[in-house]
C-alpha cells in the first residue's frame, strides 16, 4: 500500500498559483477507503463515498466551499484486512462488518482481528446476511453441520466471512479437518469455483442482492440455505451484533421462498488519528447526497441517515462524524 496517504500537498507554485489575482492553489488531502472484492457490495460503498466526496469538491469549487479531498477506494481482502490497514495508517477509512468492528475495538479476538482501541465509527451502511451458498449437486447440504465432509470455501484471510465462518465452526465444534477440502478462495473466485464443480459450498457475508452470488444462484442453480437451527438461535440471542435476517423470495432465481439466516451490518470506520475536518467532510458529503447514494445499489435503497449514525456501531463515533450529526440536530 502506498505510504503517503493523507499527505497534504500544498501546491508550491509561488507566483504561478495566482491567475488574474485569484488563488488557484488548493491544499489537497488524499484518502483511501478499503473495500472488499470487486464483485462485492463494499466496493460499491467505497466508490459511492468517493463519488459524493468528489461531487462536493466540484460543487465547492463553484460555490467557494472547498474541501480539497481526493478519494480512492481500491478493492481489498475485506473487513479484517481493512481494519488492520487503518490501524497501521495505510488506509484512512474502510468498510467492515459490525462483528469485526466490535471485536477490533474490544480487542477480545486477537487471533481473528488485530485489537485496535483507536478504531472509530463513522456510519453504518446496509445489512449483510451471512449466507451458505450450496451447489445444486449437493442437495444434502441443508445446515452448517451438513458441510462436514464437503468441499467448502471458508474464504480468504482478511475477509469478514472468513472470521464469521470460523465462529460457526467453533459453535459446531468443527475444524478445517472436518471438510473434505477447505479452500481460501476470494469472493471473486468462489462462485465460479462452485459452478465449475471445484467446491460444494461457500460462506459469504454480503449485502443483498449481490452480483457475485447471482453468478452461482442464477448461473448454475446454487441455493442459499436456511441457517436457523437451535444453536444459531442461541448464538443470535447471546450476541449483540448478530440479528436474524431474511433474504426475500424472488431475490435470485433459486430463492423460491424466503431464506432465514443471521447477519451483521456493513459499517464505515476510521481511526481516531484521522483528521477531524476530513472525517466531517466525508460524513457530510455522504449525508447531504443520501438520495444519490441510495440509488447506487439496491442494497442501499432503504438507508436512513438517523439509523446510519447508530445501528451496528460499537466503536465510538469519530468526532468529525459526531460534529456533522450534532450540526444536523440528530444527536
Ligand atoms: N462482508 C465481506 C467482508 O467483510 C465483504 C462483502 C462485500 O464485499 O460486499 O469481507
Coordinates of C-alpha atoms in Angstrom, one line a residue, residues 118-267:
X118 CA -8.4 3.8 18.2
X119 CA -11.0 2.4 15.8
X120 CA -13.8 4.9 15.3
X121 CA -17.2 4.6 13.7
X122 CA -18.4 7.0 11.0
X123 CA -21.8 5.4 10.0
X124 CA -23.3 2.0 9.1
X125 CA -24.5 1.1 5.7
X126 CA -26.5 -1.9 4.6
X127 CA -27.4 -5.2 6.4
X128 CA -25.2 -8.2 5.5
X129 CA -26.7 -11.6 6.0
X130 CA -24.2 -14.5 6.4
X131 CA -25.0 -16.9 3.6
X132 CA -24.1 -20.5 2.8
X133 CA -24.4 -21.0 -0.9
X134 CA -24.6 -24.7 -1.9
X135 CA -24.2 -26.4 -5.2
X136 CA -27.3 -27.9 -6.9
X137 CA -25.2 -31.1 -7.0
X138 CA -25.1 -31.2 -3.2
X139 CA -28.8 -31.2 -2.2
X140 CA -27.9 -32.8 1.2
X141 CA -26.4 -29.6 2.4
X142 CA -29.1 -28.0 4.5
X143 CA -27.4 -26.8 7.6
X144 CA -23.9 -25.7 8.7
X145 CA -23.3 -29.2 10.3
X146 CA -24.1 -30.9 7.0
X147 CA -21.0 -29.2 5.5
X148 CA -19.0 -31.9 7.2
X149 CA -17.1 -34.0 4.6
X150 CA -17.8 -31.4 1.9
X151 CA -15.5 -29.2 -0.1
X152 CA -16.2 -25.8 1.5
X153 CA -14.7 -22.4 0.8
X154 CA -14.0 -20.8 4.2
X155 CA -12.9 -17.6 2.5
X156 CA -9.7 -15.6 2.2
X157 CA -7.9 -14.5 5.3
X158 CA -8.7 -10.8 5.9
X159 CA -12.4 -11.2 4.8
X160 CA -15.2 -10.8 7.2
X161 CA -16.8 -14.1 6.1
X162 CA -13.6 -16.0 7.0
X163 CA -13.9 -14.8 10.6
X164 CA -17.7 -15.4 10.8
X165 CA -17.3 -18.9 9.3
X166 CA -14.7 -19.6 12.0
X167 CA -17.2 -18.5 14.6
X168 CA -19.7 -21.0 13.2
X169 CA -17.0 -23.7 13.0
X170 CA -16.3 -23.1 16.8
X171 CA -20.0 -23.2 17.5
X172 CA -20.5 -26.5 15.8
X173 CA -17.2 -28.0 17.1
X174 CA -15.7 -28.3 13.6
X175 CA -12.2 -27.7 12.4
X176 CA -10.9 -27.4 8.8
X177 CA -10.1 -31.1 9.0
X178 CA -13.9 -31.8 9.1
X179 CA -14.2 -30.7 5.5
X180 CA -13.1 -32.9 2.6
X181 CA -11.4 -29.7 1.4
X182 CA -11.3 -26.2 3.0
X183 CA -10.4 -23.6 0.4
X184 CA -9.4 -20.0 0.9
X185 CA -10.8 -18.5 -2.3
X186 CA -11.7 -14.8 -2.5
X187 CA -15.3 -13.6 -3.0
X188 CA -14.5 -13.0 -6.7
X189 CA -13.4 -16.6 -7.2
X190 CA -15.9 -18.6 -5.2
X191 CA -19.0 -18.6 -7.5
X192 CA -17.0 -19.8 -10.5
X193 CA -15.4 -22.5 -8.4
X194 CA -18.8 -23.6 -7.3
X195 CA -20.3 -23.6 -10.8
X196 CA -17.1 -25.4 -12.1
X197 CA -17.7 -28.2 -9.5
X198 CA -14.5 -27.5 -7.6
X199 CA -16.3 -26.8 -4.3
X200 CA -19.7 -27.8 -2.9
X201 CA -20.5 -24.7 -1.0
X202 CA -19.1 -21.4 0.2
X203 CA -19.8 -19.0 3.1
X204 CA -20.2 -15.2 2.3
X205 CA -21.3 -12.3 4.4
X206 CA -22.7 -9.8 1.8
X207 CA -25.4 -7.3 1.1
X208 CA -28.5 -8.3 -0.9
X209 CA -28.7 -8.6 -3.8
X210 CA -25.1 -9.2 -4.9
X211 CA -23.9 -9.8 -8.4
X212 CA -21.3 -12.3 -7.2
X213 CA -23.9 -14.5 -5.5
X214 CA -26.1 -14.3 -8.6
X215 CA -23.3 -15.9 -10.7
X216 CA -23.9 -19.0 -8.7
X217 CA -27.7 -18.9 -8.0
X218 CA -28.8 -17.7 -11.4
X219 CA -25.9 -19.1 -13.3
X220 CA -25.7 -22.7 -12.0
X221 CA -28.8 -23.1 -9.8
X222 CA -27.0 -22.9 -6.5
X223 CA -29.1 -22.4 -3.4
X224 CA -28.8 -20.3 -0.3
X225 CA -29.7 -22.4 2.7
X226 CA -31.6 -21.5 5.9
X227 CA -29.4 -21.1 9.0
X228 CA -31.8 -21.0 11.8
X229 CA -31.3 -24.1 14.0
X230 CA -31.3 -24.1 17.8
X231 CA -27.5 -23.5 18.0
X232 CA -27.8 -20.5 15.7
X233 CA -30.8 -19.2 17.6
X234 CA -28.9 -19.2 20.8
X235 CA -25.8 -17.6 19.1
X236 CA -28.0 -14.7 17.9
X237 CA -29.7 -14.4 21.3
X238 CA -26.4 -14.2 23.1
X239 CA -24.5 -11.9 20.7
X240 CA -25.3 -8.1 20.5
X241 CA -24.0 -7.7 16.9
X242 CA -26.0 -10.5 15.3
X243 CA -29.6 -10.4 14.2
X244 CA -31.8 -12.7 12.2
X245 CA -32.1 -11.6 8.6
X246 CA -34.4 -12.7 5.7
X247 CA -33.4 -13.0 2.1
X248 CA -36.8 -12.5 0.4
X249 CA -38.3 -14.9 -2.1
X250 CA -37.6 -13.8 -5.6
X251 CA -34.2 -12.2 -4.8
X252 CA -32.4 -14.7 -7.0
X253 CA -33.6 -17.4 -9.5
X254 CA -33.3 -20.2 -6.9
X255 CA -34.8 -18.2 -4.0
X256 CA -38.2 -19.5 -4.4
X257 CA -39.1 -18.9 -0.7
X258 CA -37.8 -16.6 2.0
X259 CA -34.4 -17.7 3.4
X260 CA -33.7 -17.2 7.1
X261 CA -30.2 -16.7 8.3
X262 CA -28.4 -14.3 10.7
X263 CA -26.4 -11.3 9.8
X264 CA -24.4 -8.2 10.7
X265 CA -24.3 -4.6 9.4
X266 CA -21.7 -3.2 7.0
X267 CA -20.1 -0.3 8.8

